[in-house]
Coordinates of C-alpha atoms and ligand atoms in Angstrom, one line a residue:
Chain A
X12 CA 185.2 -56.1 80.6
X13 CA 185.9 -59.1 82.8
X14 CA 183.3 -61.2 84.5
X15 CA 183.9 -63.3 87.5
X16 CA 182.0 -66.4 86.5
X17 CA 183.5 -68.6 89.2
X18 CA 180.1 -68.5 91.0
X19 CA 177.9 -68.6 87.9
X20 CA 176.1 -71.7 89.1
X21 CA 174.6 -69.6 91.9
X22 CA 173.5 -66.7 89.8
X23 CA 169.8 -65.9 89.8
X24 CA 168.0 -65.4 86.6
X25 CA 168.3 -61.6 87.1
X26 CA 172.1 -61.7 87.0
X27 CA 172.7 -63.3 83.6
X28 CA 173.4 -61.1 80.6
X29 CA 170.1 -60.8 78.5
X30 CA 170.1 -62.9 75.4
X31 CA 173.1 -65.0 76.8
X32 CA 175.4 -62.6 75.1
X33 CA 179.0 -63.0 76.2
X34 CA 181.0 -59.8 76.3
X35 CA 184.0 -61.2 78.0
X36 CA 186.2 -62.8 75.3
X37 CA 188.1 -66.0 76.2
X38 CA 186.2 -66.8 79.3
X39 CA 185.6 -70.3 78.2
X40 CA 189.0 -71.0 79.8
X41 CA 187.1 -70.7 83.1
X42 CA 184.6 -73.2 81.8
X43 CA 185.9 -76.7 82.4
X44 CA 184.6 -79.2 79.9
X45 CA 186.6 -82.3 80.9
X46 CA 183.6 -83.7 82.8
X47 CA 182.1 -84.9 79.5
X48 CA 184.9 -87.5 79.1
X49 CA 184.1 -91.2 79.2
X50 CA 187.4 -92.2 77.5
X51 CA 190.8 -90.9 78.5
X52 CA 193.7 -90.7 76.1
X53 CA 196.9 -92.3 77.3
X54 CA 200.1 -91.7 75.3
X55 CA 202.8 -94.3 75.2
X56 CA 206.0 -92.3 75.4
X57 CA 208.0 -95.3 74.1
X58 CA 206.1 -95.4 70.8
X59 CA 205.5 -91.7 70.4
X60 CA 207.9 -90.0 68.0
X61 CA 206.8 -86.5 68.8
X62 CA 205.5 -85.7 65.4
X63 CA 202.9 -83.4 67.0
X64 CA 200.0 -84.5 64.7
X65 CA 197.8 -85.1 67.7
X66 CA 198.5 -81.7 69.0
X67 CA 197.3 -80.1 65.7
X68 CA 194.2 -82.3 65.5
X69 CA 192.9 -81.9 69.1
X70 CA 189.7 -79.7 68.7
X71 CA 189.9 -78.5 72.3
X72 CA 193.6 -77.6 72.4
X73 CA 193.8 -80.0 75.3
X74 CA 197.2 -81.5 74.3
X75 CA 200.0 -79.5 75.9
X76 CA 203.4 -79.2 74.4
X77 CA 206.6 -77.5 75.4
X78 CA 209.8 -77.1 73.3
X79 CA 208.0 -78.8 70.4
X80 CA 207.4 -81.9 72.5
X81 CA 204.1 -83.2 73.8
X82 CA 204.0 -83.0 77.6
X83 CA 200.5 -83.9 78.8
X84 CA 196.8 -84.0 78.1
X85 CA 194.9 -81.1 79.9
X86 CA 192.2 -83.2 81.5
X87 CA 190.2 -80.1 82.5
X88 CA 189.4 -79.7 78.8
X89 CA 190.0 -83.0 77.1
X90 CA 186.5 -84.3 76.2
X91 CA 187.7 -87.8 75.3
X92 CA 186.7 -87.6 71.6
X93 CA 189.5 -89.9 70.6
X94 CA 190.5 -87.8 67.5
X95 CA 194.1 -87.7 68.7
X96 CA 194.2 -91.6 69.0
X97 CA 192.6 -91.9 65.6
X98 CA 195.1 -89.5 63.9
X99 CA 198.3 -90.7 65.6
X100 CA 200.3 -92.4 62.8
X101 CA 202.2 -94.5 65.5
X102 CA 199.1 -95.7 67.3
X103 CA 200.8 -94.3 70.4
X104 CA 197.5 -93.1 72.0
X105 CA 195.1 -95.5 73.6
X106 CA 191.6 -94.5 74.8
X107 CA 190.9 -96.1 78.1
X108 CA 187.8 -96.2 80.1
X109 CA 187.7 -93.0 82.2
X110 CA 186.5 -94.7 85.4
X111 CA 189.2 -97.3 85.0
X112 CA 191.8 -94.5 84.4
X113 CA 190.7 -92.7 87.5
X114 CA 190.9 -95.9 89.6
X115 CA 194.4 -96.5 88.3
X116 CA 195.4 -93.0 89.4
X117 CA 193.9 -93.4 92.8
Chain B
X27 CA 149.1 -29.9 71.8
X28 CA 150.7 -29.5 68.4
X29 CA 149.9 -32.3 66.1
X30 CA 152.6 -33.1 63.5
X31 CA 151.9 -32.3 59.9
X32 CA 150.4 -35.2 58.0
X33 CA 149.3 -36.1 54.5
X34 CA 146.1 -37.7 53.5
X35 CA 146.7 -40.7 51.2
X36 CA 144.8 -43.5 49.7
X37 CA 146.9 -46.6 50.1
X38 CA 146.6 -50.3 50.3
X39 CA 147.6 -51.8 53.7
X40 CA 150.8 -53.2 52.1
X41 CA 151.7 -49.8 50.7
X42 CA 151.0 -48.1 54.0
X43 CA 153.5 -50.6 55.7
X44 CA 156.0 -50.2 52.9
X45 CA 155.8 -46.4 53.4
X46 CA 156.3 -46.8 57.1
X47 CA 159.4 -49.0 56.4
X48 CA 160.7 -46.3 54.0
X49 CA 160.4 -43.6 56.6
X50 CA 162.0 -45.9 59.3
X51 CA 164.9 -46.4 56.8
X52 CA 166.2 -49.5 58.5
X53 CA 169.9 -50.5 58.1
X54 CA 168.9 -53.9 56.6
X55 CA 165.9 -55.6 55.2
X56 CA 166.1 -59.3 54.4
X57 CA 163.2 -60.8 52.6
X58 CA 162.1 -63.6 50.4
X59 CA 160.9 -61.9 47.3
X60 CA 158.4 -64.5 46.0
X61 CA 154.9 -65.6 47.2
X62 CA 153.8 -65.9 50.0
X63 CA 155.6 -62.5 50.2
X64 CA 153.3 -59.6 49.8
X65 CA 153.6 -56.2 48.1
X66 CA 155.1 -54.8 51.3
X67 CA 158.5 -56.0 50.2
X68 CA 157.8 -55.3 46.6
X69 CA 157.0 -51.7 47.4
X70 CA 160.0 -51.4 49.7
X71 CA 162.3 -52.8 47.0
X72 CA 161.1 -50.0 44.8
X73 CA 162.2 -47.4 47.4
X74 CA 165.6 -49.2 47.6
X75 CA 165.9 -49.2 43.8
X76 CA 165.0 -45.6 43.5
X77 CA 167.6 -44.7 46.1
X78 CA 165.0 -43.3 48.6
X79 CA 166.4 -45.3 51.5
X80 CA 169.8 -46.2 52.7
X81 CA 168.8 -49.8 53.5
X82 CA 170.8 -52.8 52.5
X83 CA 168.2 -55.1 50.9
X84 CA 169.1 -58.8 51.0
X85 CA 167.0 -61.0 48.8
X86 CA 167.2 -64.5 50.2
X87 CA 166.1 -67.9 49.0
X88 CA 163.5 -68.6 51.7
X89 CA 161.8 -67.1 54.7
X90 CA 164.0 -69.3 56.9
X91 CA 167.0 -67.5 55.4
X92 CA 165.2 -64.1 55.7
X93 CA 164.9 -64.5 59.4
X94 CA 168.4 -65.9 59.7
X95 CA 169.8 -62.9 57.9
X96 CA 167.8 -60.5 60.1
X97 CA 169.2 -62.3 63.2
X98 CA 172.7 -61.7 61.7
X99 CA 172.0 -58.1 60.9
X100 CA 170.6 -57.4 64.4
X101 CA 173.5 -59.2 66.0
X102 CA 175.8 -56.9 64.0
X103 CA 174.0 -53.9 65.7
X104 CA 171.7 -53.0 62.8
X105 CA 168.1 -51.9 62.8
X106 CA 166.6 -54.7 60.7
X107 CA 163.2 -55.5 59.3
X108 CA 161.5 -58.2 57.2
X109 CA 157.9 -58.9 56.2
X110 CA 156.1 -62.2 55.6
X111 CA 152.8 -63.9 55.5
X112 CA 151.2 -67.4 56.1
X113 CA 153.5 -70.3 55.0
X114 CA 156.4 -67.9 54.9
X115 CA 156.0 -67.3 58.7
X116 CA 155.7 -71.0 59.2
X117 CA 159.0 -71.6 57.4
X118 CA 160.7 -69.1 59.7
X119 CA 159.6 -71.1 62.7
X120 CA 162.8 -72.1 64.4
X121 CA 164.4 -68.7 63.8
X122 CA 161.6 -66.8 65.5
X123 CA 162.6 -68.4 68.8
X124 CA 166.3 -67.6 68.1
X125 CA 165.5 -63.9 67.4
X126 CA 163.6 -63.6 70.7
X127 CA 165.9 -65.8 72.7
X128 CA 168.9 -63.7 71.7
X129 CA 166.8 -60.6 72.6
X130 CA 167.3 -59.0 69.2
X131 CA 165.1 -56.1 68.5
X132 CA 163.5 -56.2 65.0
X133 CA 160.1 -55.5 63.4
X134 CA 158.3 -57.8 61.1
X135 CA 154.9 -56.9 59.5
X136 CA 153.0 -60.1 58.9
X137 CA 150.0 -60.2 56.6
X138 CA 147.7 -62.6 58.4
X139 CA 146.7 -65.4 56.0
X140 CA 145.8 -69.0 56.8
X141 CA 148.0 -72.1 56.7
X142 CA 147.3 -74.9 54.3
X143 CA 145.9 -77.6 53.9
X144 CA 143.5 -77.5 52.1
X145 CA 145.4 -74.9 50.0
X146 CA 143.9 -71.5 50.8
X147 CA 145.6 -68.1 50.6
X148 CA 142.9 -66.0 52.4
X149 CA 142.8 -64.3 55.7
X150 CA 142.7 -65.8 59.1
X151 CA 145.0 -65.5 62.1
X152 CA 146.3 -69.1 62.1
X153 CA 149.8 -68.1 61.0
X154 CA 150.7 -65.7 63.7
X155 CA 148.6 -67.5 66.4
X156 CA 150.8 -70.5 65.8
X157 CA 153.8 -68.3 66.7
X158 CA 152.1 -66.8 69.8
X159 CA 154.5 -68.6 72.1
X160 CA 157.7 -67.8 70.2
X161 CA 158.5 -64.8 72.4
X162 CA 157.5 -62.1 69.9
X163 CA 155.3 -59.1 70.7
X164 CA 152.1 -59.2 68.6
X165 CA 150.3 -56.0 67.6
X166 CA 147.1 -56.3 65.6
X167 CA 145.8 -53.6 63.2
X168 CA 142.3 -52.8 62.2
X169 CA 143.1 -51.0 59.0
X170 CA 145.9 -49.5 56.9
X171 CA 146.2 -46.5 59.2
X172 CA 146.8 -48.8 62.2
X173 CA 149.2 -51.0 60.3
X174 CA 151.2 -47.9 59.4
X175 CA 151.0 -46.5 63.0
X176 CA 151.8 -49.9 64.6
X177 CA 154.9 -50.4 62.3
X178 CA 156.3 -47.1 63.5
X179 CA 155.6 -47.7 67.1
X180 CA 156.9 -51.3 66.9
X181 CA 160.4 -50.0 66.3
X182 CA 160.3 -48.0 69.6
X183 CA 158.7 -50.9 71.5
X184 CA 161.1 -53.5 70.2
X185 CA 164.3 -51.4 70.9
X186 CA 163.3 -50.3 74.3
X187 CA 166.1 -51.3 76.7
X188 CA 163.6 -52.9 79.1
X189 CA 162.1 -54.9 76.3
X190 CA 164.5 -55.8 73.5
X191 CA 162.2 -58.3 71.9
X192 CA 161.1 -58.7 68.2
X193 CA 157.7 -57.4 67.3
X194 CA 155.2 -58.7 64.7
X195 CA 152.9 -56.1 63.3
X196 CA 149.8 -58.0 62.1
X197 CA 147.4 -56.9 59.4
X198 CA 144.6 -59.0 57.9
X199 CA 145.4 -60.5 54.5
X200 CA 143.5 -59.0 51.6
X201 CA 141.0 -57.2 53.8
X202 CA 143.7 -54.7 55.0
X203 CA 146.7 -55.7 52.9
X204 CA 145.1 -55.4 49.4
X205 CA 142.3 -52.9 50.1
X206 CA 142.6 -49.2 49.3
X207 CA 142.1 -47.2 52.5
X208 CA 142.2 -43.5 53.4
X209 CA 145.0 -42.8 55.9
X210 CA 147.2 -40.1 57.3
X211 CA 151.0 -40.4 56.8
X212 CA 153.6 -38.4 58.8
X213 CA 156.4 -36.4 57.3
X214 CA 159.6 -38.3 56.8
X215 CA 161.4 -36.0 59.3
X216 CA 158.7 -36.6 62.0
X217 CA 159.1 -40.3 61.7
X218 CA 162.9 -40.0 61.8
X219 CA 162.7 -38.1 65.0
X220 CA 160.1 -40.5 66.5
X221 CA 162.0 -43.7 65.8
X222 CA 165.4 -42.0 66.5
X223 CA 168.7 -43.7 66.0
X224 CA 169.0 -47.4 67.1
X225 CA 171.4 -47.8 69.9
X226 CA 172.2 -51.5 70.0
X227 CA 173.1 -53.2 73.2
X228 CA 176.0 -55.0 71.5
X229 CA 177.4 -55.5 68.1
X230 CA 179.3 -58.3 66.5
X231 CA 181.1 -55.7 64.4
X232 CA 182.4 -53.8 67.5
X233 CA 186.0 -55.0 67.4
X234 CA 186.8 -53.2 70.6
X235 CA 184.3 -55.2 72.6
X236 CA 184.4 -58.7 71.1
X237 CA 181.1 -60.5 71.9
X238 CA 179.9 -64.1 71.6
X239 CA 176.3 -64.4 70.5
X240 CA 174.4 -67.6 70.5
X241 CA 176.7 -69.6 72.6
X242 CA 176.0 -73.2 73.7
X243 CA 174.2 -73.6 76.9
X244 CA 173.7 -77.3 77.3
X245 CA 176.4 -78.2 79.8
X246 CA 175.8 -76.5 83.1
X247 CA 172.8 -74.8 81.6
X248 CA 171.3 -71.4 82.3
X249 CA 168.7 -71.8 79.6
X250 CA 165.9 -71.7 82.2
X251 CA 167.2 -68.4 83.6
X252 CA 167.2 -66.8 80.1
X253 CA 163.7 -67.9 79.4
X254 CA 162.6 -66.3 82.7
X255 CA 164.3 -63.1 81.5
X256 CA 162.3 -63.2 78.3
X257 CA 159.1 -63.5 80.3
X258 CA 160.2 -60.5 82.4
X259 CA 160.8 -58.5 79.2
X260 CA 157.3 -59.3 78.0
X261 CA 155.9 -58.1 81.4
X262 CA 157.9 -54.9 80.9
X263 CA 156.5 -54.5 77.4
X264 CA 153.0 -53.6 78.8
X265 CA 154.1 -50.2 80.1
X266 CA 156.3 -49.6 77.1
X267 CA 153.5 -50.3 74.6
X268 CA 151.3 -47.9 76.6
X269 CA 154.0 -45.2 76.9
X270 CA 154.9 -45.4 73.2
X271 CA 151.2 -45.4 72.2
X272 CA 150.6 -42.3 74.3
X273 CA 153.6 -40.4 72.9
X274 CA 152.5 -41.4 69.4
X275 CA 149.0 -40.0 70.3
X276 CA 150.5 -36.7 71.3
X277 CA 152.4 -36.5 68.1
X278 CA 149.6 -37.6 65.7
X279 CA 146.3 -37.2 67.5
X280 CA 145.9 -41.0 67.3
X281 CA 146.7 -42.4 70.8
X282 CA 147.1 -46.2 71.2
X283 CA 146.7 -48.4 74.2
X284 CA 146.7 -52.2 74.7
X285 CA 143.1 -52.3 73.5
X286 CA 140.4 -50.0 72.4
X287 CA 137.0 -50.1 74.3
X288 CA 133.8 -48.9 72.9
X289 CA 130.6 -48.4 74.9
X290 CA 131.8 -50.6 77.7
X291 CA 130.8 -48.4 80.7
X292 CA 127.1 -48.8 80.3
X293 CA 127.2 -52.2 78.5
X294 CA 125.9 -55.4 80.0
X295 CA 127.6 -57.6 77.4
X296 CA 130.4 -57.1 74.9
X297 CA 132.2 -58.6 71.9
X298 CA 136.0 -58.9 71.9
X299 CA 137.7 -59.0 68.5
X300 CA 141.1 -58.7 66.8
X301 CA 142.0 -57.1 63.5
X302 CA 139.9 -55.9 60.6
X303 CA 136.7 -57.5 61.8
X304 CA 136.6 -54.8 64.5
X305 CA 135.3 -52.3 62.0
X306 CA 132.3 -54.4 61.1
X307 CA 131.7 -55.3 64.7
X308 CA 131.8 -51.6 65.7
X309 CA 129.3 -50.8 63.1
X310 CA 126.9 -53.5 64.4
X311 CA 127.5 -52.5 68.0
X312 CA 126.7 -48.9 67.1
X313 CA 123.5 -49.9 65.4
X314 CA 122.4 -52.0 68.3
X315 CA 123.3 -49.3 70.9
X316 CA 121.2 -46.8 68.9
X317 CA 118.3 -49.2 69.5
X318 CA 119.0 -49.1 73.2
X319 CA 120.7 -52.5 73.4
X320 CA 123.4 -52.5 76.1
X321 CA 126.2 -53.9 74.1
X322 CA 129.9 -52.8 73.9
X323 CA 133.1 -54.0 72.4
X324 CA 136.8 -54.3 72.8
X325 CA 139.2 -54.3 70.0
X326 CA 142.3 -56.0 71.2
X327 CA 145.5 -54.5 69.8
X328 CA 148.2 -56.2 72.0
X329 CA 147.9 -60.0 71.9
X330 CA 151.4 -60.9 73.2
X331 CA 152.0 -60.0 75.9
X332 CA 148.4 -60.6 76.8
X333 CA 147.0 -57.6 78.7
X334 CA 145.1 -59.7 81.2
X335 CA 144.9 -57.2 84.1
X336 CA 143.4 -54.4 81.9
X337 CA 141.0 -56.8 80.3
X338 CA 139.8 -58.2 83.6
X339 CA 139.2 -54.7 84.8
X340 CA 137.3 -53.8 81.6
X341 CA 135.0 -56.8 81.4
X342 CA 134.4 -57.9 85.0
X343 CA 131.2 -55.8 85.3
X344 CA 129.7 -57.4 82.3
X345 CA 127.2 -60.2 82.3
X346 CA 128.4 -61.9 79.2
X347 CA 131.3 -61.7 76.7
X348 CA 131.7 -63.1 73.3
X349 CA 135.2 -63.6 72.0
X350 CA 135.6 -63.6 68.3
X351 CA 138.6 -65.7 67.2
X352 CA 139.8 -65.9 63.6
X353 CA 141.7 -69.1 64.3
X354 CA 141.2 -72.3 66.3
X355 CA 143.5 -74.0 68.7
X356 CA 142.2 -77.5 67.8
X357 CA 142.3 -78.3 71.5
X358 CA 139.1 -80.4 71.4
X359 CA 136.6 -77.9 72.7
X360 CA 138.7 -75.2 74.3
X361 CA 138.0 -72.6 71.7
X362 CA 140.2 -70.1 69.9
X363 CA 143.4 -68.5 71.3
X364 CA 141.9 -65.2 72.6
X365 CA 139.0 -67.1 74.2
X366 CA 141.3 -69.5 76.1
X367 CA 143.6 -66.7 77.2
X368 CA 140.8 -64.5 78.5
X369 CA 139.0 -67.3 80.2
X370 CA 142.2 -68.3 81.9
X371 CA 142.8 -64.6 82.9
X372 CA 139.4 -64.4 84.5
X373 CA 139.7 -67.5 86.6
X374 CA 140.6 -65.8 89.9
X375 CA 138.1 -62.9 89.4
X376 CA 135.3 -62.9 91.8
X377 CA 133.1 -61.0 89.3
X378 CA 133.3 -62.4 85.9
X379 CA 131.1 -62.5 82.8
X380 CA 129.8 -65.7 81.2
X381 CA 131.9 -66.4 78.1
X382 CA 131.1 -67.7 74.7
X383 CA 133.5 -68.1 71.8
X384 CA 132.7 -67.4 68.1
X385 CA 135.3 -68.8 65.7
X386 CA 134.8 -67.1 62.4
X387 CA 136.4 -66.3 59.1
X388 CA 138.7 -69.3 58.7
X389 CA 140.3 -69.4 55.3
X390 CA 138.8 -66.0 54.5
X391 CA 135.2 -66.9 55.1
X392 CA 133.3 -63.5 55.1
X393 CA 131.9 -62.0 58.3
X394 CA 128.9 -59.9 57.3
X395 CA 127.0 -57.7 59.8
X396 CA 124.1 -60.2 59.8
X397 CA 126.4 -62.8 61.4
X398 CA 127.7 -60.4 63.9
X399 CA 124.1 -59.5 64.7
X400 CA 123.3 -63.2 65.1
X401 CA 126.1 -63.7 67.6
X402 CA 125.2 -60.4 69.4
X403 CA 121.6 -61.5 69.7
X404 CA 122.7 -64.9 71.1
X405 CA 125.0 -63.1 73.5
X406 CA 122.1 -60.9 74.7
X407 CA 120.2 -64.1 75.5
X408 CA 123.2 -65.5 77.4
X409 CA 123.4 -62.2 79.4
X410 CA 119.6 -62.2 80.1
X411 CA 119.2 -65.9 80.9
X412 CA 122.5 -66.3 82.7
X413 CA 123.0 -69.5 80.8
X414 CA 125.4 -70.6 78.1
X415 CA 123.9 -73.0 75.7
X416 CA 126.8 -73.5 73.4
X417 CA 130.3 -72.4 74.6
X418 CA 132.2 -72.8 71.3
X419 CA 130.3 -71.5 68.2
X420 CA 131.3 -71.5 64.6
X421 CA 130.1 -68.3 62.9
X422 CA 129.4 -68.6 59.2
X423 CA 130.0 -72.3 59.1
X424 CA 127.7 -74.3 56.9
X425 CA 125.9 -76.5 59.5
Ligands
SF4_18 S1 190.6 -87.1 73.2 FE1 190.0 -85.4 71.9 S2 190.0 -83.7 73.3 FE2 191.1 -85.3 74.3 S3 193.2 -84.8 73.8 FE3 192.5 -86.3 72.3 S4 191.8 -85.0 70.6 FE4 191.9 -83.7 72.4
SF4_19 S1 200.5 -88.1 67.0 FE1 201.2 -89.9 68.0 S2 203.3 -89.9 67.6 FE2 202.7 -87.9 67.0 S3 203.1 -86.7 68.8 FE3 201.0 -87.4 69.0 S4 201.1 -89.3 70.2 FE4 203.2 -88.8 69.5

């Protein structure tokens, strides 16, 4: 079974599955939780020694890696908890104010 | 009409319910085995120990855990039951809402006893009335027979696809639970056929269809929509309660509706009552009617959902109605829960009776016929004079 939940915000009360039971495994991928974030992790590639500890600790699997190397933070799902920054033995991750981070990008 | 074979038994209310549970043969029963638990679970445990049921019995360390285990069992697709009373129901509090919110069918007989303080273990309806907004269906019983019949019907009501809500079967503490009563029980095979096999809507143990039950809903939030669905299920329950009651009547010769009316057609005033007191009230109403007094009565069976439309139809021709409540809402003069609901239901009616409330029997205070006669006589005066002197009355209170 696969639900199209892209429009779930528009569903009327009659359309939801009774009891809020989810019968479509893995559909949390469609449910972006990055909007919670007030602090954004920024990794200093100069300091990082690619030990992958942050990758293992991230509770939301929001740190992406390829070929055993950290590539990016998935900002659609990173909730800004700062666990990665806390656990990094190199102190290579800094949590910066989300609004400031956004300004910097723009 | 062929009525199913039955056996006449003398059983206490708790034994009658335990027998119903045995015949239902649920997949799982989780219960706290110590007081305020009643002999319902003790009796049922005996059936388990004697190998008379296939039920997995889980003894837990509290009523909170009993309801938690039932939620787990129902989520796994099992037909689950528990039983409780008084403080035990109070300890289940937060889980009651989870069972109904997850739309898990289950049946829980509750022996109505009061809530402390002061410490008191006797009958009144404070325990289940406190849980009236928890999204459970409430079925009241007058005697052991009705407690037995309601327990069997509750399974069908709870599991109906248009309902899927937990059901409380209510029986008055001691007056029904611990009194020996003559009743008719059905054959095991008849019950088995009547309750049929539970077809769960989903099951956590179904590896082919993995499901997530009890997910977080606090981000975008559809909580409001789910609550509206619960209300809809309650509205659907009216018809289901009636259909199941009719079918049960065809099977046993004991049909059930949302309430039972007595002498209403030619009555000018009537008493509305829940539970075991209905028997005493009926006796007094019969006596008064035999003297030509135009009184009738309604014994309310279904309290949640509240059968407002049927009640309006039944009482609108009356001059006065007295609602007997075995609990108080402590709302500062609004009266007991049945009174406030019925008054509210009648608000739009063009024709409506005057209403008085009698709060009685708190903490097990007795309700003898003399007190019912006192209330009925006052009600007659209200009907004749068209005036309510005292809206909220305390029947049997030392004052
Ligand atoms: S801040 Fe938290 S969620 Fe975001 S990448 Fe770090 S550990 Fe993961
Ligand atoms: S924990 Fe620190 S050093 Fe290790 S990979 Fe992550 S950012 Fe780099």
